[in-house]
Tab-separated table of C-alpha atoms and ligand atoms in Angstrom:
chain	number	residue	atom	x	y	z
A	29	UNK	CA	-23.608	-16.246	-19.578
A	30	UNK	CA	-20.001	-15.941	-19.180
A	31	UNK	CA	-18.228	-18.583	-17.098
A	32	UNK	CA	-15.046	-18.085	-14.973
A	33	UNK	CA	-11.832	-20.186	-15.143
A	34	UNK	CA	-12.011	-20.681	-12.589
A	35	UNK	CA	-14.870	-23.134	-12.820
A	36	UNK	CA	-11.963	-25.401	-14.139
A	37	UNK	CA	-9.115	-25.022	-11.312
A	38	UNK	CA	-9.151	-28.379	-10.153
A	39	UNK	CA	-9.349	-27.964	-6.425
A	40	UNK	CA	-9.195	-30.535	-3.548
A	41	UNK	CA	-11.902	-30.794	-1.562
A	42	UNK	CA	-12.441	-28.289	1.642
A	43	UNK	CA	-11.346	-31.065	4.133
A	44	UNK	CA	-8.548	-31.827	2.777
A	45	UNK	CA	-7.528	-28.035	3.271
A	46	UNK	CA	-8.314	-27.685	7.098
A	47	UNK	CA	-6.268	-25.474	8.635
A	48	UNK	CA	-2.449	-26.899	9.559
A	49	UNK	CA	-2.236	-24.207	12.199
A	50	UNK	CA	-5.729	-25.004	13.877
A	51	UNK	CA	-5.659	-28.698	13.382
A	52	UNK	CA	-2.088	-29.528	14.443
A	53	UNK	CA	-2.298	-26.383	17.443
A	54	UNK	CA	1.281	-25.493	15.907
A	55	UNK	CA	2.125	-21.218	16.085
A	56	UNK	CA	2.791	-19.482	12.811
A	57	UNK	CA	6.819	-19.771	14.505
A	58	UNK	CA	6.282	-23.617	13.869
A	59	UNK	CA	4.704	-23.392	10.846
A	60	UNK	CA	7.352	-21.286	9.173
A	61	UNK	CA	10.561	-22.807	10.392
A	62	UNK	CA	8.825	-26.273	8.810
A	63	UNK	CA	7.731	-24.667	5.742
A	64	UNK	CA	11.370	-23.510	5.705
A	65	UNK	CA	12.757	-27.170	6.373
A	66	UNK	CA	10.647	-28.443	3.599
A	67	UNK	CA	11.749	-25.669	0.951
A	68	UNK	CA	15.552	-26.395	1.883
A	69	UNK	CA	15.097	-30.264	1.461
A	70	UNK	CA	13.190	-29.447	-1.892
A	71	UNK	CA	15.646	-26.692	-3.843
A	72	UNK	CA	18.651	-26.800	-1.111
A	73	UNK	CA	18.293	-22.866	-0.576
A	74	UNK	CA	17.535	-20.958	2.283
A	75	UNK	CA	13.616	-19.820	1.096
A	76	UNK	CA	11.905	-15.867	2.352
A	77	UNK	CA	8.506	-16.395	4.002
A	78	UNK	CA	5.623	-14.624	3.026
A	79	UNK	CA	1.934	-15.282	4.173
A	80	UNK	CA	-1.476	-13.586	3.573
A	81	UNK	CA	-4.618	-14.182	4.980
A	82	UNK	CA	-8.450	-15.685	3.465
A	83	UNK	CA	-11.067	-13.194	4.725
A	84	UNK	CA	-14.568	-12.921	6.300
A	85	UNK	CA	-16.815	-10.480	5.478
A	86	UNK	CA	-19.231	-8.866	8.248
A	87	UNK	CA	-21.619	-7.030	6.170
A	88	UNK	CA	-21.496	-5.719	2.571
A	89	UNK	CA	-21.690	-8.191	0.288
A	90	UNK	CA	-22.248	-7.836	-3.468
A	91	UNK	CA	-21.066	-4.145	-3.523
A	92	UNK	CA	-17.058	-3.448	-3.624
A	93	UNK	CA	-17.733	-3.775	-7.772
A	94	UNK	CA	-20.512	-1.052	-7.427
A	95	UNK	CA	-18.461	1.279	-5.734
A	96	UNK	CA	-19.869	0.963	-2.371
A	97	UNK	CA	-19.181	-0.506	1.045
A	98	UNK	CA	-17.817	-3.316	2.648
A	99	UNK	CA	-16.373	-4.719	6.011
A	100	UNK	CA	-14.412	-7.455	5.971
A	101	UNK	CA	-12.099	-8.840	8.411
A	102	UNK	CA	-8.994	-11.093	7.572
A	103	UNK	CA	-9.055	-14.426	9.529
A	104	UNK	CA	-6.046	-16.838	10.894
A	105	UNK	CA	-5.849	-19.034	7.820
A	106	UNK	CA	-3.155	-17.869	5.600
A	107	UNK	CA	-1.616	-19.017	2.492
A	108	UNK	CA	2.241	-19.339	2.992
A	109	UNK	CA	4.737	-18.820	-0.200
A	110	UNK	CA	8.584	-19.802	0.767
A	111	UNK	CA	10.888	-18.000	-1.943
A	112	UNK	CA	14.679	-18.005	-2.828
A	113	UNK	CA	15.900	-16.346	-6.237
A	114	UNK	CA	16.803	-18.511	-9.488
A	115	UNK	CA	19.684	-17.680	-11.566
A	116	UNK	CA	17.137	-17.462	-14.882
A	117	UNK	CA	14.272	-16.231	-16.001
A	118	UNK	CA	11.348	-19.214	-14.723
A	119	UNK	CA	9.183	-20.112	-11.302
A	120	UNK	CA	9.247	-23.075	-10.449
A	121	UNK	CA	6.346	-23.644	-8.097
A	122	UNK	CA	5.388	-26.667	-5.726
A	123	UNK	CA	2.401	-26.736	-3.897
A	124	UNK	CA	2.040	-28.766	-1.080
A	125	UNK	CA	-2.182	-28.662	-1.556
A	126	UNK	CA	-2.106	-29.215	-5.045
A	127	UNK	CA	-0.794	-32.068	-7.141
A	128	UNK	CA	3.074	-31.196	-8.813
A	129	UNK	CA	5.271	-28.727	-9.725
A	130	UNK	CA	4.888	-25.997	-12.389
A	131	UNK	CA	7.255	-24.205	-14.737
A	132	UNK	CA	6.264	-20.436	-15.431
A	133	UNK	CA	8.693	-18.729	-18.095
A	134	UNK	CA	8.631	-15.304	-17.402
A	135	UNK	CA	9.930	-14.565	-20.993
A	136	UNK	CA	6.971	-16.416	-22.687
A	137	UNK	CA	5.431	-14.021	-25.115
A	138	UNK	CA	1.329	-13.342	-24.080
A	139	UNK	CA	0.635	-15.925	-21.772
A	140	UNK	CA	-2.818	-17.412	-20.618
A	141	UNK	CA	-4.747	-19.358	-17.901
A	142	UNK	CA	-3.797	-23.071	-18.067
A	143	UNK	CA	-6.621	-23.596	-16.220
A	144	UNK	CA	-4.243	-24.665	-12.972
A	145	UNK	CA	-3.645	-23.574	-9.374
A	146	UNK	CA	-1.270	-21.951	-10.626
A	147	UNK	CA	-2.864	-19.602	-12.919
A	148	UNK	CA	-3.377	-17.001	-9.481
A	149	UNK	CA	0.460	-17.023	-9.385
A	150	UNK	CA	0.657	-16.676	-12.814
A	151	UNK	CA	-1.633	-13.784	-13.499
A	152	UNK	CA	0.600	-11.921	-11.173
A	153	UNK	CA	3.551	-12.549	-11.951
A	154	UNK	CA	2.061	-11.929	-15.770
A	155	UNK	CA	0.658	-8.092	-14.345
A	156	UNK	CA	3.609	-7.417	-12.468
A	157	UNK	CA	5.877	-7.950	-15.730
A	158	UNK	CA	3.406	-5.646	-17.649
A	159	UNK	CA	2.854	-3.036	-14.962
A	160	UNK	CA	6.938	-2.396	-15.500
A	161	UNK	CA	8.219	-4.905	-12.544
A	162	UNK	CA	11.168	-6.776	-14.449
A	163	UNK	CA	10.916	-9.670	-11.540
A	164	UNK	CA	13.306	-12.248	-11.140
A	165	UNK	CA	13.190	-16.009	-11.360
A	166	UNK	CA	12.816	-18.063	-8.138
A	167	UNK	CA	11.867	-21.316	-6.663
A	168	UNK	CA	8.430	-21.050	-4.658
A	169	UNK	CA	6.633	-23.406	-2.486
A	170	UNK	CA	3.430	-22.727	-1.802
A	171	UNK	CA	1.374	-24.054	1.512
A	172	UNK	CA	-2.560	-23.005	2.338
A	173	UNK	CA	-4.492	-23.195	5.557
A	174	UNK	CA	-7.524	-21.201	3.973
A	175	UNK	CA	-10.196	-23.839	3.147
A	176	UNK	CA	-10.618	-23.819	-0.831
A	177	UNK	CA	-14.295	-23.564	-2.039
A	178	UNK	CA	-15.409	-21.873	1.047
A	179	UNK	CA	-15.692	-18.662	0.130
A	180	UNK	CA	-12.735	-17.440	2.342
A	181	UNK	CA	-10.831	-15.954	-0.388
A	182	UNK	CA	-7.823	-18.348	-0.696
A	183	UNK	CA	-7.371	-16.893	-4.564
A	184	UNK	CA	-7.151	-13.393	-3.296
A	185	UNK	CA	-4.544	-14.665	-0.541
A	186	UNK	CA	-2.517	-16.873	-2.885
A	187	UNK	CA	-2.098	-13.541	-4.886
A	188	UNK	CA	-0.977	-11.669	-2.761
A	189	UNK	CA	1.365	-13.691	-0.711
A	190	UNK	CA	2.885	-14.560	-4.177
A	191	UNK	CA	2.703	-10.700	-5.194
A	192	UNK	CA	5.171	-9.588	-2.311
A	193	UNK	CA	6.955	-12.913	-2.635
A	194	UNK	CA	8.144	-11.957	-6.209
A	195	UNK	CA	8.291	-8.135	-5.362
A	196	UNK	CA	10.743	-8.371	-2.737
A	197	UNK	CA	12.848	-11.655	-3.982
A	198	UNK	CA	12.977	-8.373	-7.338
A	199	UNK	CA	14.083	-5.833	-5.011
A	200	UNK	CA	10.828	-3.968	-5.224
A	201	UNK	CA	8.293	-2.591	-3.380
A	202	UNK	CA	4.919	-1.525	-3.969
A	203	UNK	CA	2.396	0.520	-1.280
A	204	UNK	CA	-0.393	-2.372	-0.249
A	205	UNK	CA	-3.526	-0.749	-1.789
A	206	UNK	CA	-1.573	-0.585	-4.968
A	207	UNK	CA	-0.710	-4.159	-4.581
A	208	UNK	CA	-4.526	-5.213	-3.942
A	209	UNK	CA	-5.021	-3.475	-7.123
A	210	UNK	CA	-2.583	-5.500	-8.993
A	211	UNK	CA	-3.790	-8.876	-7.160
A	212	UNK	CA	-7.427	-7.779	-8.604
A	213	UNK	CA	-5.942	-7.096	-12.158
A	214	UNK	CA	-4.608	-10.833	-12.073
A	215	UNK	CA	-7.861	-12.113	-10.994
A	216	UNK	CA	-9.967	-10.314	-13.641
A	217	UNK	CA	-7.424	-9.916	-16.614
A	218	UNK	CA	-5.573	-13.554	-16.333
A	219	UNK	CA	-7.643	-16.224	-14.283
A	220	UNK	CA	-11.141	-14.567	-15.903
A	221	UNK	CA	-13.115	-14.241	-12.407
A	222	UNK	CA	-14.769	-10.612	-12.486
A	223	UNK	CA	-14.120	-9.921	-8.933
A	224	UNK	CA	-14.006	-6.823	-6.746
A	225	UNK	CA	-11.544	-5.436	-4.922
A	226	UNK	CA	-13.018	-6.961	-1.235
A	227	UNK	CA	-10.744	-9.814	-1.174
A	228	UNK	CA	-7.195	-8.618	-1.790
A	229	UNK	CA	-7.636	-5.370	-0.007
A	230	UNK	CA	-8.445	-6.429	3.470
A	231	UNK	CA	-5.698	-9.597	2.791
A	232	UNK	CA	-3.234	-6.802	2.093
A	233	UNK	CA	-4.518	-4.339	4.784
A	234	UNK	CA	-6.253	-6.045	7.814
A	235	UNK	CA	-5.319	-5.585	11.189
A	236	UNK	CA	-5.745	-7.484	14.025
A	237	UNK	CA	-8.467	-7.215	16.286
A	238	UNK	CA	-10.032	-4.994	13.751
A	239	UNK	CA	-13.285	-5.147	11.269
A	240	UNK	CA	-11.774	-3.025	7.718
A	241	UNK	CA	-14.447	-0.775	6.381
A	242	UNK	CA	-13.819	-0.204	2.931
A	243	UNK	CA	-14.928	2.262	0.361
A	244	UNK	CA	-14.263	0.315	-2.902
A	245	UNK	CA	-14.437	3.853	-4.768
A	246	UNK	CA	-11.667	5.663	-3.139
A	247	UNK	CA	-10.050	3.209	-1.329
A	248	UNK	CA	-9.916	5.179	2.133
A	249	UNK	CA	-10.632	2.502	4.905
A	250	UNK	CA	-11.411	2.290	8.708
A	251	UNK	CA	-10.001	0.047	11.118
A	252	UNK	CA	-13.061	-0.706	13.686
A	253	UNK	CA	-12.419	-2.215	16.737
A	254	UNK	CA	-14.434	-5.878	17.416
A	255	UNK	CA	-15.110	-5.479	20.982
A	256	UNK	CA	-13.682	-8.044	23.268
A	257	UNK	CA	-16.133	-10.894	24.254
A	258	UNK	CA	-17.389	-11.680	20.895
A	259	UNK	CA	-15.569	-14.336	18.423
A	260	UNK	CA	-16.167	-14.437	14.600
A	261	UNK	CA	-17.335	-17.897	13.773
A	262	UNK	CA	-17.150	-19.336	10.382
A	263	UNK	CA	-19.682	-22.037	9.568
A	264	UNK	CA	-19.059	-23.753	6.346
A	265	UNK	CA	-22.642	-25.149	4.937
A	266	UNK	CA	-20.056	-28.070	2.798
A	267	UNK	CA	-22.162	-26.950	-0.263
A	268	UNK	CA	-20.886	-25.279	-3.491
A	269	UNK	CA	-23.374	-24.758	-6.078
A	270	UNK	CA	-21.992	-25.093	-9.620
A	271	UNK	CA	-23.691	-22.013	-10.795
A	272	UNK	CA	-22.023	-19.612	-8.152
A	273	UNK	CA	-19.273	-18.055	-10.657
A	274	UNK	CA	-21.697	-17.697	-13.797
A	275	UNK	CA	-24.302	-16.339	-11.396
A	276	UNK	CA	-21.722	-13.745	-9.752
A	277	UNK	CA	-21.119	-12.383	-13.396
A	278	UNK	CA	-25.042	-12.241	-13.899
A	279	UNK	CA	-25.560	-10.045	-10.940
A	280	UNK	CA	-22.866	-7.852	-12.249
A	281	UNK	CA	-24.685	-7.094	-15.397
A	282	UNK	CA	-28.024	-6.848	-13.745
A	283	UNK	CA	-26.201	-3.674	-11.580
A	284	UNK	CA	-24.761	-2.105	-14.311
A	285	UNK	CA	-28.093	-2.013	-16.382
A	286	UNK	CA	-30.284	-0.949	-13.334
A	287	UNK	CA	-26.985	2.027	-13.262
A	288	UNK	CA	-27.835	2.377	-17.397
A	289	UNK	CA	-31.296	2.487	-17.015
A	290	UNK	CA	-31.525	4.772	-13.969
A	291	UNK	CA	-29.609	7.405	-15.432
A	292	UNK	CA	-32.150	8.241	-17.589
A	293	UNK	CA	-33.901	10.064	-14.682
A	294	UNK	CA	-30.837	10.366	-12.866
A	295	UNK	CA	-27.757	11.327	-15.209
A	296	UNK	CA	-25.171	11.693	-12.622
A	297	UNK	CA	-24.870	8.521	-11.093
A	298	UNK	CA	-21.802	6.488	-12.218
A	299	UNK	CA	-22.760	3.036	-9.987
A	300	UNK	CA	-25.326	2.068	-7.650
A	301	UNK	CA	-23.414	3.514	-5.024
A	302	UNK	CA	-24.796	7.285	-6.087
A	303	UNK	CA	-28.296	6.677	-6.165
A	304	UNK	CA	-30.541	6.742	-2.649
A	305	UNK	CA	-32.810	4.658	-1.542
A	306	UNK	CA	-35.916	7.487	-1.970
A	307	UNK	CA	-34.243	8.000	-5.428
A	308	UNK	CA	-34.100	4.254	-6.404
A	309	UNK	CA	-38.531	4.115	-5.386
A	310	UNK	CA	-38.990	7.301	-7.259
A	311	UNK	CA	-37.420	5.878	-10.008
A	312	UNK	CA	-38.985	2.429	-9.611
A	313	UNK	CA	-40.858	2.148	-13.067
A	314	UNK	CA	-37.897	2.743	-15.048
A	315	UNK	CA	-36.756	-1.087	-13.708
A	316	UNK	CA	-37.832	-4.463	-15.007
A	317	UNK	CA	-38.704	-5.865	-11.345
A	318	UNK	CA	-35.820	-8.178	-11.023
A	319	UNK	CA	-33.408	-5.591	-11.914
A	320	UNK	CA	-35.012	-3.514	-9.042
A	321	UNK	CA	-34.600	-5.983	-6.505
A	322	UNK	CA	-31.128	-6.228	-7.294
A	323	UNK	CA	-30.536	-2.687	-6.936
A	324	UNK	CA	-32.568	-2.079	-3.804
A	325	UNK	CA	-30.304	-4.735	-2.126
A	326	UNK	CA	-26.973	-2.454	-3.115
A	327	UNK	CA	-28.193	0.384	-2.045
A	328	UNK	CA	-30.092	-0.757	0.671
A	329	UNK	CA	-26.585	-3.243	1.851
A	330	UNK	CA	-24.694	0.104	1.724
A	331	UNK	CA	-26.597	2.087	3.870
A	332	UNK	CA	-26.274	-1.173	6.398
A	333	UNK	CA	-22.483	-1.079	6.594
A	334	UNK	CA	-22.544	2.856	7.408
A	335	UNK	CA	-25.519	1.919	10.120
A	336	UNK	CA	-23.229	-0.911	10.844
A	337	UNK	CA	-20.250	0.296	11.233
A	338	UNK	CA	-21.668	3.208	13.876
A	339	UNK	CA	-22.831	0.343	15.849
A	340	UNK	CA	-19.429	-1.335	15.770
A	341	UNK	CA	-17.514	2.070	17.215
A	342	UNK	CA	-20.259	2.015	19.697
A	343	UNK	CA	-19.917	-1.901	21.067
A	344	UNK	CA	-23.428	-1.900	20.280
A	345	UNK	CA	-23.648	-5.604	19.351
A	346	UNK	CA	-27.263	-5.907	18.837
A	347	UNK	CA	-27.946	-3.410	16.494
A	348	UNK	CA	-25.055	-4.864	14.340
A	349	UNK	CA	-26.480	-8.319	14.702
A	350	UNK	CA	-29.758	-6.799	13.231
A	351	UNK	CA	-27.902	-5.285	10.221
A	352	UNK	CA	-26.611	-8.753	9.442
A	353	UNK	CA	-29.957	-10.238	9.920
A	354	UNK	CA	-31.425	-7.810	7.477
A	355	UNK	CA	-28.470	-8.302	5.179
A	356	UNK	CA	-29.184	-11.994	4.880
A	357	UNK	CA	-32.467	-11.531	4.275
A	358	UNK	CA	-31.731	-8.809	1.101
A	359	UNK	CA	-29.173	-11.272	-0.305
A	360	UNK	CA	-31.920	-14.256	-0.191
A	361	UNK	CA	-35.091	-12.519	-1.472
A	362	UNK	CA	-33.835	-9.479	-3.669
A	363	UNK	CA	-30.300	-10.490	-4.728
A	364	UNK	CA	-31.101	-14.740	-4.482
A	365	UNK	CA	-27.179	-15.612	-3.789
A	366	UNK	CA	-28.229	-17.791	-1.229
A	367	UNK	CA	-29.282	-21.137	-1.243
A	368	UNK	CA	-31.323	-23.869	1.379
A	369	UNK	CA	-27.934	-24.603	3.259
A	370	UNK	CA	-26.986	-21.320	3.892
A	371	UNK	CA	-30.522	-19.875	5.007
A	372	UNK	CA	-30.716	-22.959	7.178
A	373	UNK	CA	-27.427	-22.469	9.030
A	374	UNK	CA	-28.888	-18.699	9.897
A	375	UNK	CA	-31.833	-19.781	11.304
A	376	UNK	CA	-30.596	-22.437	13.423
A	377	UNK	CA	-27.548	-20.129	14.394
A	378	UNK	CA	-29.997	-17.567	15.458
A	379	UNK	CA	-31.685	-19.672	17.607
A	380	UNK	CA	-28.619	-19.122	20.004
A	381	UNK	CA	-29.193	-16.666	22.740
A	382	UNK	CA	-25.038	-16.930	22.510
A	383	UNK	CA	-24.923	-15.345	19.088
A	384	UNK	CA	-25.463	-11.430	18.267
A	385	UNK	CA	-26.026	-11.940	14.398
A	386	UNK	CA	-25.663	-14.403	11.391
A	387	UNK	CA	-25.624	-14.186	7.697
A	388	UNK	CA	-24.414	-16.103	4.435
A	389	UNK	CA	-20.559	-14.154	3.466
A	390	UNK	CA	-18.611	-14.012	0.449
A	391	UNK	CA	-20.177	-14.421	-2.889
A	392	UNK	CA	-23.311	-17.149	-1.804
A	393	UNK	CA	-24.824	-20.129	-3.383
A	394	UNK	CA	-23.004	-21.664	-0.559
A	395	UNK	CA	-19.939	-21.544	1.136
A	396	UNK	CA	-20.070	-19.951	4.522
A	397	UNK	CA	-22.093	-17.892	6.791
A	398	UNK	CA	-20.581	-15.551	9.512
A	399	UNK	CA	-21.907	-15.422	13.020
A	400	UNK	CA	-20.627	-12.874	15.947
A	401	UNK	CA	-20.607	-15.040	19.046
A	402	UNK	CA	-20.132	-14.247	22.702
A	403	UNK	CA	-16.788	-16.330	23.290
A	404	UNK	CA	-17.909	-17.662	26.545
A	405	UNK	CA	-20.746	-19.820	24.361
A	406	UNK	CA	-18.262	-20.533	21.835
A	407	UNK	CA	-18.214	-24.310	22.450
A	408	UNK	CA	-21.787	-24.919	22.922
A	409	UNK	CA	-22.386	-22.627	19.478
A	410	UNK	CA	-20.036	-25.500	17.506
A	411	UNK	CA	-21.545	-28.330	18.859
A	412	UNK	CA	-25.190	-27.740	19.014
A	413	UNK	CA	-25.124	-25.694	15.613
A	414	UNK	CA	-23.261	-28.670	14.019
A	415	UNK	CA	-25.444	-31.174	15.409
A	416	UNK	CA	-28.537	-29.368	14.502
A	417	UNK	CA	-27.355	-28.356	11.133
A	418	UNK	CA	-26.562	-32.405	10.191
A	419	UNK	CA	-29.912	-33.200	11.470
A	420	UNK	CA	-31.714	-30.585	9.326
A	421	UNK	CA	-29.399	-31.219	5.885
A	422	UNK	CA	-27.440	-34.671	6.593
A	423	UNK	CA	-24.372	-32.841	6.184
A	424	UNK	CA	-20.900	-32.296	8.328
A	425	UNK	CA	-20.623	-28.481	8.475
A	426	UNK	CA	-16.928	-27.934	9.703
A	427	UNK	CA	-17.312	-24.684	11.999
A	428	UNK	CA	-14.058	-22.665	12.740
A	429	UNK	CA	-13.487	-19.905	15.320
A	430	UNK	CA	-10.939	-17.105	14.387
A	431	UNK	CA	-10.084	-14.065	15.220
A	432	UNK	CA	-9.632	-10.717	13.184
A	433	UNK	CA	-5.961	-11.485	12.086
A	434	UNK	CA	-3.239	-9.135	10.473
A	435	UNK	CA	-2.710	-8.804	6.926
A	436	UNK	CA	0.065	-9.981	4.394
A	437	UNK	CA	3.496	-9.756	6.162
A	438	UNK	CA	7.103	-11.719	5.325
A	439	UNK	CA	7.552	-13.925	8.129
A	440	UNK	CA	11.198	-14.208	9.820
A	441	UNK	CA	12.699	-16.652	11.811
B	12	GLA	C1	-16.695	-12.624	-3.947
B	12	GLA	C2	-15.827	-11.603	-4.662
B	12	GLA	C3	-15.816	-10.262	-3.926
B	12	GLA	C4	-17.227	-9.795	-3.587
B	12	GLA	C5	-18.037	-10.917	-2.945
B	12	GLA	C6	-19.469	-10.549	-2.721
B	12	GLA	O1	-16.116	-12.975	-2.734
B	12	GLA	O2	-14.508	-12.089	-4.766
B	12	GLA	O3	-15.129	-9.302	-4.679
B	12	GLA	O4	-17.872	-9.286	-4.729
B	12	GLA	O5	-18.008	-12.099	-3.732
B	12	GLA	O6	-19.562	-9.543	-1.780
């Protein structure tokens, strides 16, 4: 079984993380122009701003690396990176979540993971340089508000906020699918994690207000309105099983041999995301049964977020909230990414006449579910889910409310 690096990234734990914005009630003005104190007092230069956001994902979960669907939004928690130029060749990074400072030599010959934070930064600035991007040195500080561990993406965020942070302090530019590309490469090529292309693309390209429905073959997206009324809640179970990363990489090869397997009967198909459901039962005995079940949850997950996302242009909340219902249920029984914690925060969340749907997001085996909430129940949702959720488990969940937030921007004062 291969194991990430990222199994070794020494992170802080979740609360430690909470978000500055949320918890202090401070406006991303406030939050920059400290950031930007802080950066002067630490390397007595006048820093760029650069943010990007941690994601949620509404429905379509396990298949951006099979080609198929997805529809994320990006949330209000964003990973800051201040940035001023350096004279030489090196990065010299602080982060304010993380213990110290790092020294990256952009001239070091082949570089690998260190097994740090930093590595995310790294790996870019490490595919930048061999994508053809002769970047510059520069003092960064780095600042997060997306909890770490929770399945919100903060590794897809710290990329790319560090991505246009080096860009621009180079003088370059680079079109934002391109640069979700490049924030993937970095994931897969230098930290080791064999992700998909969910994560940077919607922190590159969300919008607010907006749900991002993605086709992770060609890239062509559409922005769906969330209709007014309803909040995205984001209930974090406080559980991270060990075996999520190693598990992720299993599911991966399971898809890819249901793809090898199927073309037998069906030569044409290059990923899941070509074969039908009638095609997959026709096809059944050419499966070892778990393999099956993992491929009738693709196929069946992408035919949700097309169902899904007709329901969205409609306002018809209901029907999505039953697409998310049956999405939790395919990733529990056929692709088994989810755990107690997370089926029990479902159930007790759909209990709520307040909430239109619920299901486990992001990669499982905890982490966090998302729930579509009508914002005049809001309150009552936290408090009675929260209550009934330490009752059932003995654990604090922390529940945040956020909207569907804009993408990676520079900040200016
Ligand atoms: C993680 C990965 C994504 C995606 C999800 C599951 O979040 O980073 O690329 O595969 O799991 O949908």
């Amino acid at each position: 079984m291969l194991q990430t690096r990222r199994d070794r990234v020494r992170l802080p734990a979740v609360t430690e993380m909470a978000s500055i914005e949320q918890a202090s009630g401070s406006s991303p003005a406030r939050t920059a122009a400290d950031l930007a104190a802080r950066f002067r007092e630490r390397y007595s230069a006048v820093p760029r701003l650069f943010r990007a956001p941690g994601r949620v994902n509404l429905i379509g979960e396990h298949t951006d690396y099979n080609d198929g669907f997805v529809m994320p939004s990006a949330i209000d928690f964003y990973i800051w990176v201040a940035a001023s130029p350096r004279p030489d060749r090196k990065l010299v990074v602080h982060s304010e979540n993380f213990e110290g400072t790092v020294e990256i030599d952009l001239d070091q010959p082949n570089p690998s993971a260190r097994g740090l934070w930093s590595d995310y930064m790294q790996g870019v600035a490490t595919v930048l340089e061999r994508s053809g991007y002769r970047l510059r040195g520069a003092n960064l500080l780095v600042c997060g508000e997306v909890p770490v561990g929770a399945g919100l993406s903060s590794s897809a965020a710290i990329e790319v906020a560090t991505a246009m942070a080096l860009l621009e302090i180079a003088g370059a530019r680079m079109p934002r699918a391109e640069l979700a590309q490049l924030c993937r490469r970095a994931e897969n090529e230098f930290v080791g994690a064999h992700v998909g292309i969910m994560d940077p693309f919607v922190s590159c390209c969300g919008r607010a207000g907006k749900a991002l429905m993605l086709d992770c073959r060609s890239l062509a997206y559409t922005l769906l309105p969330i209709p007014d009324g309803v909040s995205l809640v984001i209930c974090n179970t406080m559980v991270k099983h060990t075996l999520a990363s190693g598990e992720y990489n299993v599911r991966r090869q399971e898809c890819e041999e249901g793809v090898r397997l199927l073309k037998g009967a069906l030569p044409h198909i290059q990923a899941l995301r070509d074969v039908l459901p009638g095609q997959l039962d026709a096809h059944r005995t050419l499966l070892p049964p778990a393999i099956y079940k993992r491929c009738r949850h693709v196929i069946g997950e992408n035919a949700r977020v097309v169902a899904a996302a007709g329901a969205l242009e409609k306002g018809d909340l209901p029907s999505f909230g039953k697409y998310m219902a049956e999405s939790h249920i395919s990733l529990r029984d056929d692709y088994e990414v989810s755990c107690a914690e997370l089926d029990a925060m479902v159930e007790l969340a759909g209990q709520m006449k307040s909430v239109y749907g619920a299901r486990m997001t992001g990669g499982g085996f905890g982490g966090c579910t998302v729930n579509l909430v009508n914002s005049a129940e809001v309150t009552q949702f936290q408090e009675r889910v929260a209550d009934s959720y330490r009752k059932a488990t003995g654990l604090s969940p922390e529940i945040f409310v956020s909207g569907a937030a804009e993408g990676a921007s520079e900040v200016t004062l």
